[in-house]
Amino acid sequence: MSGSERADPNSAVTVVLPDGQTRELAGGATGADLAASLGRRAAKDALVAVADGEQLDLDRPLPDGASVSLVFPSSDEGLEVLRHSTAHVLAQAVLRLYPGATFSIGPPITDGFYYDFDLGVDDAGRPRTFSDDDLAAIEAEMRAIVAARQPFIRAEVDRAAADELFASHPYKIEILDGEADDPASGPTGGVITTYRNTDEFVDLCRGPHVPHTGRLGHFKLMRVAGAYWRGDEHRQMLQRIYGTAWGTKAELAAHLERLEEAAKRDHRRLVTELDLLSFPAELGGGLAVWHPKGAVIRKIMEDYSRDRHEAGGYEFVYTPHLANARLFETSGHLDFYAEGMYPPMEMDNGVYYPKPMNCPMHCLIFSQRQRSYRELPLRMFELGTVYRYERSGTLHGLMRVRGFTQDDSHLFLTPEQLGDEIEGLLDFVLSVLSAFGFEDFTFKLSTQDPEKFVGTPEGWERATAALREALDRRGHDYDVAAGEAAFYGPKIDIDVQDVIGRSWQLSTIQLDFNLPERFDLRYTGADGELHRPIMVHRALFGAIERFFGVMVEHYAGAFPPWLAPTQAVVLGVRADHDAFASQVVAQLAEAGFRAEMVPADDPLGARIRRAKLEKVPYVLVVGDDDVAAGTVGVNPRGQAVRRDVPLAEFMAQLDDEVESKATDVGSADQS
């Protein structure tokens, strides 16, 4: 309902509560009145009301006969309202502290909020910027605004009034003109709404908001970043302040503790400290070189993946790193993915592009000869390196790079094979992810966008039903993302949760009705007729680089023995023990283990500390008694030291851990 609508104050209002009960309220009753009628706790905690699916400020009248619920801070909806309102307080504080500044957008985001500002220029004509040191003063001003319990007052205005209100704020005018999008603050449905906290501060916003600023307070400003207006590198660079906000003090403290733990696990720092890989500036952004230790882990990952795929009935293929533009015209990538591709290379025999995807080349392999239904399912697998253009501001260590290797599989099936194949894929994906230490999985089924799709509605229904049934038969709970499938087919996304509770989207099972049509892929069926195969894209790791980064953070760099680049370091107590330490390393190496000997050039304690900092699973110390008895002292990572362990016994234990792929996930500071 619009803010101008008012219920008849002389007529009672009846609303339907979430449990199906009805409640009669006085005419003109608001969400706040409903909350008060439900008890002191509801009146104290409610943030906004939802009437027939529309969020309303608590001071807005409720429509008669509406289904109404209240939103509380403990819910996702409540947190979004809290964060949106806190973003407004941030904007108010900055405009107070920085005369002449202007603001653009300030939406709630996962775990927090941000707001973008233009601070103008200094006396020398240089753009003014925030520093992290400014956050304390801004946060203090925000807390003063919270303490003032300023109401959020909603108003509907016409365009002339809006132009007057925001005459000195050009970014708001662009939003009003429809030239820029702001999901949190932009006008909707032709109605321009504003929220005012004081005579001095008003913002363009559709709302809703908490009743007053005193309902806020469990927040912290986190960092400053640059952000181009409208994401356009040719437009103004704005100053973005990120913050986090929660419903309670305890929730805020728990989040900050998670962030502290995440910082300890930041793969960008750990890959350098552990000498795993680097991003040399000479290469350009988003391109990594793998050092020997990192390469060892990557080889183990890739070898394991190859072994599992070979055992799973996949056929290995290899494809080149670039292709003629005609291939990407056929696949459609030049129509819908050109911005993600690198510029073309003009050659004497045509135009070529570095490949952004492996799938078009796998389609070419399928189409090289006539296929029979007896060959299906045909499962192709490739560790294929692809190249995608990412803006420099979006690059983030291994999580977002420009050149990466996918463990890419494409399956070609008959319609009758789809259900069983999807079930098998689910089992295969979870089995491999579990081997790398992930145990908590969530599933999302993305279904057809009714406006944008290729293929027939009947084909989509059958394919989506096959995905649903596979998830149901395997007993996996899943969320349905209605209308969020790509235009070429429904899909299942599989997220993993790491040891500190963060969710990572890794694996995808994606059906494709588009490429088989574009490449005119066919097989001869049992009836002797030609049929179109169903194509399934399956990424398991997703990208080797990103998966590696996730693992570094999951394990805090302390890889389990089967993955660790060095499984054991052998240290002699004194220099005269080095010869025996070398013999121990030789026996470990002969048995297939990765071991190193560090000479006794430094004190033993210093060498042990260094090995612990390198997160080696086992430090073996040998002294006089060990030389005489053929034993070792075993100093395991995060566990108690054992003395006088026969080397054969230790090797048998390590072998069991490697064979079983035991995962000893610990804290980031384990030693």
CSV table of N, CA, C and O in Angstrom, one decimal, residues 65-108:
chain,number,residue,atom,x,y,z
A,65,GLY,N,-7.8,-7.2,6.2
A,65,GLY,CA,-7.8,-8.5,5.6
A,65,GLY,C,-6.5,-9.0,5.1
A,65,GLY,O,-6.4,-10.1,4.6
A,66,ALA,N,-5.4,-8.3,5.4
A,66,ALA,CA,-4.1,-8.7,4.9
A,66,ALA,C,-3.5,-9.8,5.8
A,66,ALA,O,-3.8,-9.9,7.0
A,67,SER,N,-2.7,-10.6,5.2
A,67,SER,CA,-1.9,-11.6,5.9
A,67,SER,C,-0.7,-10.8,6.4
A,67,SER,O,0.1,-10.3,5.6
A,68,VAL,N,-0.4,-10.8,7.7
A,68,VAL,CA,0.6,-9.9,8.3
A,68,VAL,C,1.5,-10.7,9.2
A,68,VAL,O,1.1,-11.5,10.0
A,69,SER,N,2.8,-10.4,9.1
A,69,SER,CA,3.8,-11.0,10.0
A,69,SER,C,4.7,-9.8,10.4
A,69,SER,O,4.7,-8.8,9.8
A,70,LEU,N,5.4,-10.0,11.5
A,70,LEU,CA,6.4,-9.0,12.0
A,70,LEU,C,7.8,-9.6,11.8
A,70,LEU,O,8.0,-10.8,11.8
A,71,VAL,N,8.7,-8.6,11.5
A,71,VAL,CA,10.1,-9.0,11.3
A,71,VAL,C,10.9,-8.6,12.5
A,71,VAL,O,10.8,-7.5,13.0
A,72,PHE,N,11.7,-9.6,13.0
A,72,PHE,CA,12.5,-9.4,14.2
A,72,PHE,C,14.0,-9.5,13.8
A,72,PHE,O,14.4,-10.0,12.8
A,73,PRO,N,14.9,-8.9,14.7
A,73,PRO,CA,16.3,-8.9,14.4
A,73,PRO,C,16.9,-10.3,14.2
A,73,PRO,O,18.0,-10.4,13.5
A,74,SER,N,16.3,-11.3,14.8
A,74,SER,CA,16.9,-12.7,14.7
A,74,SER,C,16.7,-13.3,13.3
A,74,SER,O,17.3,-14.4,13.0
A,75,SER,N,15.9,-12.7,12.4
A,75,SER,CA,15.7,-13.3,11.1
A,75,SER,C,16.6,-12.6,10.0
A,75,SER,O,17.1,-11.5,10.3
A,76,ASP,N,16.7,-13.3,8.9
A,76,ASP,CA,17.5,-12.7,7.8
A,76,ASP,C,16.9,-11.4,7.3
A,76,ASP,O,17.6,-10.4,7.0
A,77,GLU,N,15.5,-11.4,7.3
A,77,GLU,CA,14.9,-10.1,6.9
A,77,GLU,C,15.2,-9.0,7.9
A,77,GLU,O,15.4,-7.9,7.5
A,78,GLY,N,15.2,-9.4,9.1
A,78,GLY,CA,15.4,-8.4,10.2
A,78,GLY,C,16.8,-7.8,10.1
A,78,GLY,O,17.0,-6.6,10.2
A,79,LEU,N,17.8,-8.7,9.9
A,79,LEU,CA,19.2,-8.3,9.7
A,79,LEU,C,19.3,-7.3,8.5
A,79,LEU,O,20.1,-6.4,8.6
A,80,GLU,N,18.6,-7.6,7.5
A,80,GLU,CA,18.7,-6.8,6.3
A,80,GLU,C,18.2,-5.4,6.6
A,80,GLU,O,18.8,-4.4,6.2
A,81,VAL,N,17.1,-5.3,7.3
A,81,VAL,CA,16.6,-4.0,7.7
A,81,VAL,C,17.5,-3.3,8.6
A,81,VAL,O,17.8,-2.1,8.4
A,82,LEU,N,18.1,-4.0,9.6
A,82,LEU,CA,19.0,-3.3,10.5
A,82,LEU,C,20.2,-2.8,9.7
A,82,LEU,O,20.7,-1.7,10.0
A,83,ARG,N,20.7,-3.6,8.8
A,83,ARG,CA,21.9,-3.1,8.1
A,83,ARG,C,21.6,-2.0,7.1
A,83,ARG,O,22.4,-1.1,6.9
A,84,HIS,N,20.4,-2.0,6.5
A,84,HIS,CA,20.1,-0.9,5.6
A,84,HIS,C,19.9,0.4,6.4
A,84,HIS,O,20.4,1.4,6.0
A,85,SER,N,19.3,0.3,7.6
A,85,SER,CA,19.1,1.5,8.4
A,85,SER,C,20.5,2.0,8.9
A,85,SER,O,20.7,3.2,9.0
A,86,THR,N,21.4,1.1,9.3
A,86,THR,CA,22.7,1.5,9.7
A,86,THR,C,23.5,2.2,8.6
A,86,THR,O,24.3,3.1,8.9
A,87,ALA,N,23.3,1.7,7.4
A,87,ALA,CA,23.9,2.4,6.2
A,87,ALA,C,23.5,3.8,6.1
A,87,ALA,O,24.3,4.7,5.8
A,88,HIS,N,22.2,4.1,6.4
A,88,HIS,CA,21.7,5.5,6.4
A,88,HIS,C,22.4,6.3,7.5
A,88,HIS,O,22.7,7.5,7.3
A,89,VAL,N,22.6,5.7,8.6
A,89,VAL,CA,23.2,6.4,9.7
A,89,VAL,C,24.7,6.7,9.3
A,89,VAL,O,25.2,7.8,9.6
A,90,LEU,N,25.3,5.8,8.7
A,90,LEU,CA,26.7,6.0,8.2
A,90,LEU,C,26.7,7.3,7.2
A,90,LEU,O,27.5,8.1,7.3
A,91,ALA,N,25.7,7.3,6.3
A,91,ALA,CA,25.7,8.4,5.4
A,91,ALA,C,25.5,9.7,6.1
A,91,ALA,O,26.1,10.8,5.8
A,92,GLN,N,24.6,9.7,7.1
A,92,GLN,CA,24.3,11.0,7.8
A,92,GLN,C,25.6,11.4,8.6
A,92,GLN,O,25.9,12.6,8.6
A,93,ALA,N,26.3,10.5,9.1
A,93,ALA,CA,27.5,10.8,9.9
A,93,ALA,C,28.6,11.4,9.0
A,93,ALA,O,29.2,12.4,9.3
A,94,VAL,N,28.8,10.8,7.8
A,94,VAL,CA,29.8,11.3,6.9
A,94,VAL,C,29.4,12.7,6.4
A,94,VAL,O,30.3,13.6,6.3
A,95,LEU,N,28.2,12.9,6.0
A,95,LEU,CA,27.8,14.2,5.5
A,95,LEU,C,27.9,15.3,6.6
A,95,LEU,O,28.2,16.5,6.3
A,96,ARG,N,27.8,14.9,7.9
A,96,ARG,CA,28.0,15.9,9.0
A,96,ARG,C,29.4,16.2,9.1
A,96,ARG,O,29.8,17.4,9.3
A,97,LEU,N,30.3,15.2,9.0
A,97,LEU,CA,31.7,15.4,9.3
A,97,LEU,C,32.5,15.9,8.1
A,97,LEU,O,33.6,16.5,8.3
A,98,TYR,N,32.0,15.8,6.9
A,98,TYR,CA,32.7,16.2,5.7
A,98,TYR,C,31.8,17.1,4.9
A,98,TYR,O,31.2,16.7,3.9
A,99,PRO,N,31.8,18.4,5.3
A,99,PRO,CA,31.0,19.4,4.5
A,99,PRO,C,31.4,19.4,3.0
A,99,PRO,O,32.6,19.3,2.7
A,100,GLY,N,30.4,19.4,2.2
A,100,GLY,CA,30.7,19.4,0.7
A,100,GLY,C,30.7,18.0,0.1
A,100,GLY,O,30.7,17.8,-1.1
A,101,ALA,N,30.7,17.0,1.0
A,101,ALA,CA,30.7,15.6,0.5
A,101,ALA,C,29.3,15.3,-0.1
A,101,ALA,O,28.3,15.9,0.3
A,102,THR,N,29.2,14.3,-0.9
A,102,THR,CA,27.9,13.8,-1.4
A,102,THR,C,27.9,12.3,-1.4
A,102,THR,O,29.0,11.7,-1.1
A,103,PHE,N,26.8,11.7,-1.6
A,103,PHE,CA,26.7,10.2,-1.5
A,103,PHE,C,25.9,9.6,-2.6
A,103,PHE,O,25.2,10.3,-3.3
A,104,SER,N,26.1,8.3,-2.8
A,104,SER,CA,25.5,7.7,-4.0
A,104,SER,C,24.6,6.5,-3.5
A,104,SER,O,23.4,6.7,-3.3
A,105,ILE,N,25.1,5.3,-3.2
A,105,ILE,CA,24.2,4.2,-2.8
A,105,ILE,C,24.8,3.6,-1.5
A,105,ILE,O,26.0,3.7,-1.3
A,106,GLY,N,23.9,2.9,-0.8
A,106,GLY,CA,24.3,2.3,0.4
A,106,GLY,C,23.4,1.1,0.8
A,106,GLY,O,22.5,1.2,1.7
A,107,PRO,N,23.6,0.0,0.1
A,107,PRO,CA,22.7,-1.2,0.3
A,107,PRO,C,23.2,-2.1,1.5
A,107,PRO,O,24.4,-2.1,1.8
A,108,PRO,N,22.3,-2.9,2.0
A,108,PRO,CA,22.8,-4.0,2.9
A,108,PRO,C,23.4,-5.1,2.0
A,108,PRO,O,23.0,-5.3,0.9
